[in-house]
C-alpha angles and dihedrals in degrees: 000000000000132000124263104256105232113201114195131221114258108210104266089057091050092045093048103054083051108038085046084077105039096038086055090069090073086076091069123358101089093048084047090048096044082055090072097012104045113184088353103060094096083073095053090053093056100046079053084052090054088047090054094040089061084051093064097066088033093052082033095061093038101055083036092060093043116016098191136116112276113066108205095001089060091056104044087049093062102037098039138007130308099244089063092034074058097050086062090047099052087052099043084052093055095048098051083046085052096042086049102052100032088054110051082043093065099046091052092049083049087047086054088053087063094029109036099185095076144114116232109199093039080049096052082043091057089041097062095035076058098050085036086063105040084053090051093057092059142271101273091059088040091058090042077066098035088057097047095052093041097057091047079058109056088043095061101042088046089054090037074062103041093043085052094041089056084043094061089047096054092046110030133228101286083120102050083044094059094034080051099058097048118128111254130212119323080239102058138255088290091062086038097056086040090063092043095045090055101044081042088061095075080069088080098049115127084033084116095056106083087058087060093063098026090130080060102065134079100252126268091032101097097070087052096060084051086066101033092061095042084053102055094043096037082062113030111043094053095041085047085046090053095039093055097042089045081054109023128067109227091230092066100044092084100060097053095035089126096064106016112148087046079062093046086051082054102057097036105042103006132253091312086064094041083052091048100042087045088054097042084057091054088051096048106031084059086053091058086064098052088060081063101053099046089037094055085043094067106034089047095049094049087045083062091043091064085035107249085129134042127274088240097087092050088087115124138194132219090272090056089255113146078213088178082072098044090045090048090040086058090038089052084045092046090048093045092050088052101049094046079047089219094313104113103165093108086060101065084074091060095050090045100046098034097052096038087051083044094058089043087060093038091055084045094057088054098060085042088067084051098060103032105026093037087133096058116110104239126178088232147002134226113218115252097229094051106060094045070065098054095041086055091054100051085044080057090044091046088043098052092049085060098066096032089071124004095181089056084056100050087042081055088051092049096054094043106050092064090048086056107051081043099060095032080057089050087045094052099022089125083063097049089050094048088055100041090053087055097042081057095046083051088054095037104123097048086047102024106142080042093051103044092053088044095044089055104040091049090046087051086049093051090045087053095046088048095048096075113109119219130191135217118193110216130185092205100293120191121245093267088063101040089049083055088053091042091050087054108046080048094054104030106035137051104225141110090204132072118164117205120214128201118185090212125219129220107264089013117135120201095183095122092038086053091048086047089058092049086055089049096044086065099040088057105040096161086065122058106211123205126209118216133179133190153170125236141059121302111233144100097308093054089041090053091046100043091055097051094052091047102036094226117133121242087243097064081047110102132193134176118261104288118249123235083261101059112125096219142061108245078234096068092052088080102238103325108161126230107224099159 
């Protein structure tokens, strides 16, 4: 049989499934950010520019560190404990459900502005059956469309600047001059950079989308997509903030908020530019899509993978597509649409909320590596000071958005909550079962035939779920360090196996490890712990070898955190956890 073929990701594809998101925001973001900033706004959106700036080399030195899907999930997996590595998951998923629905929503409103016969919420339906099935396909065909649309995109928002540019020279500055002058907020230009920093915030959204398919790209390229979309935002939402408010007076922004940038093109080029910019918006704003969908492919996968979600999703086509995730991903989007019916307002405080929560832990993780990884070989650092910074700045953004708007924040809660309690059910599932089985047995004689056919079906599922081996590598560790592992794998894995596993050295004996183990084996009695010692090199080749003997997949493989001196990349060892 022959092997799966993996294309990965050059850096324009893998530019372009993210930037599709982020560079979206420059439809709407500076018009978002004048409502609260006014003439000011320009400034918001750079200080947004220099906190994204310290995220590159935060999110630089993480994925570095482990290259691996997930994003903050991943790193919170490896630096702390599953159920709070969940808790980034759970946001990162609802905000790509919001991101989904909310843009295919908009281009579709931006499509009936140029067709009017059209329904819009059939159309945003059809939107995300077609971007289901082009993720399906596969990546590689995903990013052929991902590349066209991006660079359609570029090129539109770079004419929309030069045809206003132009504009400004042919008409003067009379406009910027009066926009400039307005009074600005009773409680000063603090409080009013405060509002429009906050509201300016939604522009990075989809920055933390390149981190979720990392594994699919060539390597080297994920740090360039960090640059490439701080580039492009860092550029174009001030200089389209300054242009609007140079052409624009203030006054009139608010009644062509929706399509904002097609007026600008209006005013600025005539109705050909406001086509073209309208169009630009369909094409990106799907795009836009597409990043969720690729982005939830890989984090949910790799959520199933560490089986926080059934196995049921694992399953693969011949494109290397888990087409189960991508079928539930548009099922969760269609449910959601439905139940907003087609109001989905309420849902731009899930996107907000969920992916601004999403870049604090993800700055947490990160000092979290440093703390506890401190060890690992990385390409860069973020300094340490610097991102307590960052992550000041997201908690003021989240914060602002709070107050911006109160009723977003409690439809946040609303979504996550649920989210929560599902995925706190998957993680102690084994526990649930165990006390089901003897709520039944309580009840037996009422229910007896009932019982007894429940009893035995949920006892087959938990000795399914326990049956799972799991491995840890150890050098040789002394009893402190194997308790900790011990203590892990109790309070993090559902398992009553765990295999250890010594790569033995000529003239190496392991008599007190194997009495420590003894010693371990009777303080967990719940776990049975085997002992085994080999010869050999640890490394890629045994790891692939070992799991295939032993039919237990690299991810339920664990390893303390790698030394300076460690010959291989945490990457190359095919999924293997840190849990020390």
């Amino acid at each position: 049989m022959k092997d799966k073929i993996v294309h990965k990701l050059n850096e324009l594809q893998a530019t372009a499934i993210c930037g599709n998101d982020i560079s979206s925001s420059c439809l709407y973001v500076s018009a978002l950010t004048i409502g609260y900033a006014g003439q000011y706004a320009w400034i918001s959106l750079l200080v947004v520019a220099v906190v994204l700036f310290m995220f590159r080399k935060i999110y630089g030195e993480v994925v570095g560190a482990l290259p691996l899907n997930g994003g903050a999930y991943n790193v919170l997996l490896n630096t702390s404990s599953k159920r709070i590595a969940s808790i980034a998951a759970i946001l990162t998923v609802l905000s790509y459900m919001a991101t989904a629905v909310i843009s295919a929503s908009e281009a579709m409103h931006y499509l009936h502005n140029i067709f009017t016969g059209i329904n819009v919420q059939i159309a945003t339906a059809i939107v995300l059956l077609i971007f289901t099935a082009i993720a399906i396909v596969g990546i590689g065909e995903s990013a052929a469309v991902a590349v066209f649309i991006f660079i359609v995109h570029l090129i539109s928002l770079t004419l929309l600047v030069g045809t206003a540019l132009f504009f400004i020279l042919n008409h003067g500055t009379e406009t910027f001059s009066l926009n400039w002058k307005l009074p600005s907020h009773p409680q000063g230009i603090a409080y009013t950079l405060f509002l429009g920093f906050s509201a300016a915030m939604l522009g990075i959204s989809g920055f933390e989308s390149s981190a979720n398919f990392v594994e699919e790209q060539q390597p080297g390229v994920f740090r360039k997509t960090l640059r490439n979309m701080w580039a492009i935002v860092s550029f174009f939402n001030p200089v389209i903030a300054i242009i609007l408010i140079a052409i624009i007076p203030v006054i009139e922004l608010d009644e062509h908020k929706e399509s904002l940038l097609a007026y600008l093109g209006q005013t600025t080029g005539g109705s050909w530019l406001a086509w073209v910019i309208s169009i630009d918006a369909v094409l990106v704003l799907c795009g836009a899509v597409l990043t969720s969908f690729v982005g939830v492919s890989g984090l949910l996968k790799r959520m199933t993978l560490d089986r926080i979600l059934p196995n049921y999703f694992l399953k693969e086509n011949k494109n290397g597509s888990s087409y189960r995730i991508v079928i539930v991903f548009l099922i969760l989007c269609i449910s959601v649409m439905i139940a907003t019916k087609g109001h989905l307002e309420s849902l731009a405080g899930v996107y907000t909320f969920s992916f601004l929560a999403v870049m604090a832990l993800f700055g947490i993780g990160n000092l979290m590596l440093k703390i506890k990884r401190r060890k690992l070989p990385r390409p860069e650092k973020a300094n340490g000071l610097v991102v307590v910074i960052a992550i000041a700045f997201i908690i003021t953004g989240f914060i602002g958005n709070m107050y911006l708007s109160k009723e977003a924040f409690n439809t946040f809660i609303k979504y996550l909550v649920p989210a929560l309690i599902f995925v706190f059910l998957m993680l102690n599932r084994s526990m649930l079962i165990r006390t089901t089985v003897s709520v039944l047995s309580y009840f037996y004689k009422p229910i007896r035939k009932f019982a007894i056919i429940s009893n035995r079906y949920l006892e087959r599922v938990n000795r399914k779920l326990h049956s799972q081996e799991f491995v840890f590598f150890t050098k040789g560790d002394d009893v402190a360090i194997l308790n900790k592992v011990m203590q892990y794998v109790e309070d993090n894995e559902t398992t009553k196996k765990l295999k250890i596993v010594n790569i033995k050295k000529e003239n190496t004996c392991n008599e007190e490890l194997k009495k420590d183990l003894e010693v371990l084996d009777r303080a967990y009695p719940e776990i049975h712990i085997e002992f085994v010692e080999m010869q050999g090199n640890f490394g890629p080749e045994l790891i692939d070898e070992l799991s295939n003997k032993w039919d237990i997949p690299k991810n339920f493989m664990f390893i303390g955190s790698p030394g300076d001196k460690f010959p291989y990349k945490v990457s190359e060892l095919g999924g293997v956890r840190l849990i020390m």
